[in-house]
Amino acid sequence: MATPREETISVGGIDVHAWIGGQGHPLLVLHGAGGNRGFTRWMRQVGEHFTVWAPTHPGFGRSADAEWMDGIDDLARFHLWFIEKAGLGRPHVLGHSIGGWTAADMATMSPGSIDKLVLVAPAGLKPETGEILDVFYHSPAELLPMTVHDPKTIPEWNELYGRPPTPAEQEIALRNREMTARLTWKPYMHDPQLAHFLPRVGNPALVVWGREDRIVPVVCGEQYRTLLPRARLAVLERCGHLPPIEQPDEFARLGIEFLEAS
Amino acid sequence: MINEHHSTPSCVDVGVNMTAAVLARTTRRAKILLLGNILPIEDNPVRMAEQIAMADLISGGRVLSGFVRGVGIETWWSNSNPIHNRERFEECHDLILKCWTEPGPFRWEGQHYHFRHVNPWCLPLQRPHPPIWIPGTASPETALWAGRRGYTYVPFLVPFEIARELFEFYRQGAAEAGRTVTDDNLGFLICAVTADTKEKALEAGRHFVWRMGPTLRGPVDFFAPVGMRSRAGAQFALKARPRSLSTMSYEELLDGHFIVAGTPDEVVDRFARVRRELGVGHLLLEAQESRMDHPTTMRSIELMGAKVIPAMAGV
């Protein structure tokens, strides 16, 4: 895959930082609360088959602030606008965690704007049993080991988490956490209305979950599969809340297979 | 002085206006300082304006109305987004003041509060409204904000040099608004106990250590939820308390004037030093803590009234 490039795309007066790379049908990738990690291993593999557009949500990382945003529905409307401004036509959309919730919400608002949908451990639904972990209760240092199943099995562990963050990275981590609080504080990490709109989404959908997810319980995967008319659920064993990072090769294989199927 | 907190053993007064109403009937002359109502977690500022007004009426106009941002615990208790804490504090304040000072009915369509018909009939006895007091522990923004409005500003649990810096922010705010800062504008809150002997006072003073330590033990994100402090506020807090009070020994807490414990003469010396160092017009005493028993507490209050306060009048 050619080296990805970075661009700033203005949407509604907000400068959005984005990583773009690969070739083929556009695939919009929406990151989770941890922020935009750029072209990690799974994305490079997917980039062999699709043109990956990975914007950083407003208020996160190097994108501009959007203090007026109040919930994931705002972010969903924003990214539908981003699709138009970036000229992506009718892209596949893949979102992880709160990015997955955003992707699902976008599909309920405008299913025709999206081709296929990949939801990776998305928040957004209240679990029928158990609870979504309160991430704001814990420091980032405490959260990391709870987020993954087993650091030893993660190929990019050292690259991504192997050294203490620089002051600039700490500032970005704080921004990410603040914006996540702004978007998801109450009702915490879910939207009671979402379940009523998911049946509208007739797009082919793949829901991916880690069996050992300690952030958003895997039961939510069953709920998404039941509510989305054309969804399949893939549960990865010995995997926590970060399937794309914990099992990048298997995750990329699943994603490519699903997106390329006719 | 009464305060309000939630979900914490450090203060089990869960309704400052309720306590104010009780004190309004059990006292005759004393001012009743509410320090205070926690604005950001309040969903109905109109009701709060009415309740403070009612306490003022029952007390015959003795309420001093303090407003606070609350501590992290109240964010969890109320499930109020900490990102909005300061915005809600200011908007809640603005609406309460409007309830007290402008005839209704009026409409309030703000950012965090929305009321289609505001028309309170229960208004404070003190006109235009009871004096407003604001405590501070670290946020420069709060000191500036209080200074601009001429409210009485009271730092708490900070070293003298930090209190002086906060007062500088207060003065800066006052200057921006063209206000003169008087003694009445500045206060300081201190944990203090006195007894007939030094030994007894020092023994009693140890109870204050509890509120500096065990009640604050826990994950930092619980006490300081994300976004509750601005970057400037967080940096100032780090400077204000490079060491957490919970890591200090009793002796260090005494040396730093976080706790005052001694005979009446010794306490007068300490308070005089506070006055010299800070130039404050109000000194507030946290006079009881945790397991400090009733006789010890009452004797301390008696000695404060009989010896310390009269001696302070000459300082």
XYZ file of C-alpha atoms in Angstrom, chain B residues 25-313:
289
model
C -35.771 29.307 63.670
C -33.183 28.186 66.226
C -31.016 31.320 66.075
C -32.002 34.953 66.510
C -29.151 37.242 65.552
C -26.481 35.215 63.793
C -25.955 35.530 60.080
C -26.516 32.216 58.316
C -23.845 31.615 55.711
C -24.750 29.017 53.116
C -21.466 27.991 51.535
C -23.140 26.882 49.681
C -25.689 25.868 47.142
C -24.075 23.733 44.428
C -25.182 25.451 41.235
C -23.954 23.205 38.389
C -25.845 20.160 39.665
C -29.113 22.089 40.096
C -31.661 21.443 37.377
C -34.121 24.091 38.534
C -32.486 27.430 39.443
C -35.932 29.001 39.867
C -36.759 26.609 42.676
C -33.348 27.266 44.215
C -33.946 31.040 44.059
C -37.286 30.514 45.817
C -35.812 28.313 48.542
C -32.988 30.703 49.387
C -35.506 33.545 49.397
C -37.713 31.614 51.794
C -34.806 30.961 54.183
C -34.032 34.672 54.040
C -37.634 35.520 54.856
C -37.903 33.070 57.774
C -34.617 34.317 59.222
C -35.603 37.941 58.930
C -32.942 38.700 56.330
C -29.940 36.934 57.847
C -28.936 34.736 54.917
C -25.564 35.075 53.220
C -26.008 33.157 49.990
C -22.911 31.243 48.940
C -22.683 29.571 45.541
C -20.261 26.761 44.771
C -19.261 24.582 41.822
C -19.217 21.418 43.930
C -16.576 18.749 44.105
C -16.162 15.804 41.759
C -18.344 13.569 43.870
C -21.387 15.717 43.141
C -20.837 15.203 39.430
C -21.306 11.459 39.881
C -24.144 11.939 42.368
C -26.146 14.175 40.047
C -24.867 12.639 36.793
C -24.246 16.161 35.598
C -21.694 16.401 32.793
C -18.471 17.821 34.318
C -17.650 19.404 30.939
C -20.544 21.800 31.537
C -19.752 22.520 35.204
C -18.567 26.105 34.848
C -21.088 27.029 32.152
C -23.912 25.711 34.332
C -22.521 27.460 37.420
C -22.586 30.804 35.645
C -25.937 30.337 33.915
C -27.616 29.017 37.072
C -26.261 32.057 38.952
C -27.518 34.442 36.266
C -31.010 32.978 36.377
C -31.185 33.040 40.208
C -30.114 36.698 40.217
C -32.694 37.521 37.581
C -35.380 35.763 39.652
C -34.448 37.941 42.623
C -34.051 41.258 40.869
C -36.333 41.458 37.833
C -40.113 41.302 37.917
C -41.643 38.334 36.106
C -43.050 36.757 34.231
C -40.124 36.310 31.876
C -38.806 33.569 29.653
C -35.376 31.960 30.020
C -33.979 30.148 27.006
C -30.331 29.681 27.886
C -27.760 27.100 26.951
C -28.371 24.703 29.828
C -31.595 26.003 31.358
C -34.937 26.503 29.664
C -37.974 27.939 31.395
C -40.990 29.259 29.535
C -42.579 31.056 32.483
C -40.477 32.397 35.354
C -42.437 34.340 37.940
C -41.365 33.653 41.557
C -43.540 35.219 44.231
C -41.303 34.273 47.130
C -38.473 36.826 47.037
C -35.649 37.536 49.516
C -36.241 39.991 52.334
C -32.816 41.562 51.731
C -32.954 43.833 48.676
C -31.833 43.620 46.007
C -30.722 40.186 47.217
C -28.740 38.513 50.035
C -24.960 39.056 49.927
C -23.263 36.474 47.722
C -20.202 34.536 48.847
C -17.958 32.328 46.743
C -15.402 29.849 48.099
C -12.306 28.905 46.141
C -9.735 26.173 46.349
C -7.818 26.505 43.113
C -9.614 27.944 40.092
C -8.301 31.350 39.000
C -11.428 31.722 36.836
C -13.672 31.631 39.913
C -11.611 34.329 41.661
C -11.755 36.557 38.579
C -15.482 35.961 38.195
C -16.193 36.765 41.860
C -13.982 39.873 41.644
C -15.873 41.213 38.641
C -19.120 40.946 40.593
C -17.851 42.185 43.941
C -18.848 39.003 45.792
C -17.090 37.944 48.980
C -14.411 35.437 48.014
C -13.142 32.823 50.466
C -10.213 30.502 49.718
C -10.010 27.270 51.669
C -7.325 24.670 52.328
C -4.621 26.514 50.408
C -1.263 27.862 51.613
C -1.008 31.611 52.228
C 0.971 32.286 49.063
C -1.687 30.578 46.954
C -4.489 32.444 48.735
C -2.629 35.682 47.959
C -2.385 34.708 44.291
C -6.097 33.913 44.190
C -6.784 37.323 45.785
C -4.685 38.879 43.008
C -6.967 37.255 40.438
C -9.902 38.575 42.443
C -8.430 42.106 42.398
C -7.806 41.797 38.657
C -11.483 40.927 38.136
C -12.562 43.794 40.381
C -10.325 46.225 38.487
C -11.800 45.097 35.163
C -15.244 45.936 36.491
C -14.045 49.192 38.071
C -14.726 47.945 41.594
C -12.812 48.780 44.760
C -11.847 45.766 46.854
C -12.755 46.149 50.522
C -12.058 44.003 53.601
C -15.590 42.705 53.286
C -14.741 41.176 49.899
C -12.059 38.806 51.169
C -12.297 35.931 53.593
C -10.414 32.818 54.562
C -11.743 29.527 55.830
C -9.739 27.598 58.375
C -10.126 24.432 60.472
C -9.676 25.559 64.072
C -10.188 24.277 67.604
C -9.265 25.669 71.011
C -9.315 24.188 74.525
C -8.298 25.028 78.063
C -4.893 23.427 77.624
C -2.571 23.102 74.682
C -2.553 19.310 75.042
C -6.329 19.056 74.842
C -6.448 21.388 71.834
C -3.767 19.440 69.980
C -5.569 16.202 70.684
C -8.854 17.637 69.397
C -7.184 19.145 66.318
C -6.129 15.704 65.138
C -9.726 15.051 64.135
C -9.296 17.508 61.277
C -6.678 15.228 59.715
C -9.492 12.860 58.833
C -11.060 15.322 56.402
C -7.687 15.950 54.725
C -6.996 12.254 54.252
C -9.371 9.296 54.367
C -12.380 11.142 52.959
C -10.338 12.141 49.935
C -8.813 8.736 49.311
C -9.808 7.212 46.016
C -9.219 7.296 42.277
C -8.193 10.759 41.116
C -10.753 10.629 38.301
C -13.481 10.252 40.899
C -12.474 13.456 42.700
C -11.541 15.397 39.586
C -13.773 14.183 36.733
C -12.590 14.977 33.238
C -13.297 18.496 32.045
C -14.400 19.924 35.381
C -11.280 22.055 35.473
C -9.913 24.152 32.645
C -6.270 23.668 31.617
C -5.368 26.875 33.491
C -7.308 25.694 36.530
C -5.644 22.275 36.480
C -2.172 23.821 36.246
C -2.933 26.219 39.066
C -4.271 23.365 41.206
C -1.044 21.472 40.683
C 0.923 24.503 41.809
C -1.472 25.215 44.683
C -1.089 21.744 46.101
C 2.117 20.176 44.877
C 1.576 17.699 47.698
C -1.797 16.330 48.515
C -2.939 17.242 52.034
C -3.525 13.553 52.665
C 0.235 12.920 52.536
C 1.019 15.579 55.164
C 1.571 14.811 58.822
C -0.469 16.506 61.526
C 2.534 18.689 62.361
C 2.880 19.777 58.734
C -0.817 20.611 58.551
C -0.435 22.741 61.702
C 2.671 24.491 60.352
C 0.888 25.253 57.067
C -2.133 26.761 58.865
C -4.383 24.114 57.317
C -5.321 23.323 60.915
C -5.182 25.654 63.928
C -5.231 24.042 67.388
C -4.101 25.642 70.644
C -5.043 27.609 73.716
C -7.129 30.745 73.083
C -3.983 32.913 73.210
C -2.192 30.701 70.727
C -5.201 30.675 68.422
C -5.394 34.494 68.577
C -1.721 34.600 67.504
C -2.430 32.259 64.609
C -5.514 34.144 63.486
C -3.644 37.454 63.752
C -1.017 35.982 61.487
C -3.713 34.986 58.965
C -5.015 38.543 59.066
C -1.517 40.014 58.587
C -0.609 37.619 55.808
C -3.856 37.848 53.862
C -5.552 41.096 54.856
C -8.944 39.415 54.998
C -12.035 40.900 56.593
C -13.717 37.557 57.272
C -12.295 34.503 58.959
C -14.513 31.423 58.790
C -14.013 28.569 61.195
C -14.622 24.947 60.483
C -15.194 24.217 64.145
C -15.993 20.532 64.313
C -14.855 17.483 62.454
C -15.604 13.786 62.387
C -15.306 12.278 65.860
C -14.531 15.456 67.774
C -16.963 14.968 70.669
C -19.750 17.308 71.660
C -18.256 18.658 74.945
C -14.905 19.380 73.266
C -16.643 21.106 70.366
C -18.900 23.182 72.626
C -16.021 24.210 74.880
C -14.029 25.268 71.803
C -16.908 27.361 70.470
C -17.404 28.876 73.946
C -13.740 29.856 74.208
C -13.748 31.230 70.669
C -16.691 33.450 71.641
C -15.425 34.450 75.074
C -11.725 34.942 74.387
C -10.574 34.568 70.773
C -13.109 36.696 68.934
C -12.977 39.645 71.411
C -9.163 39.580 71.234
C -9.319 39.564 67.428
C -11.369 42.757 67.461
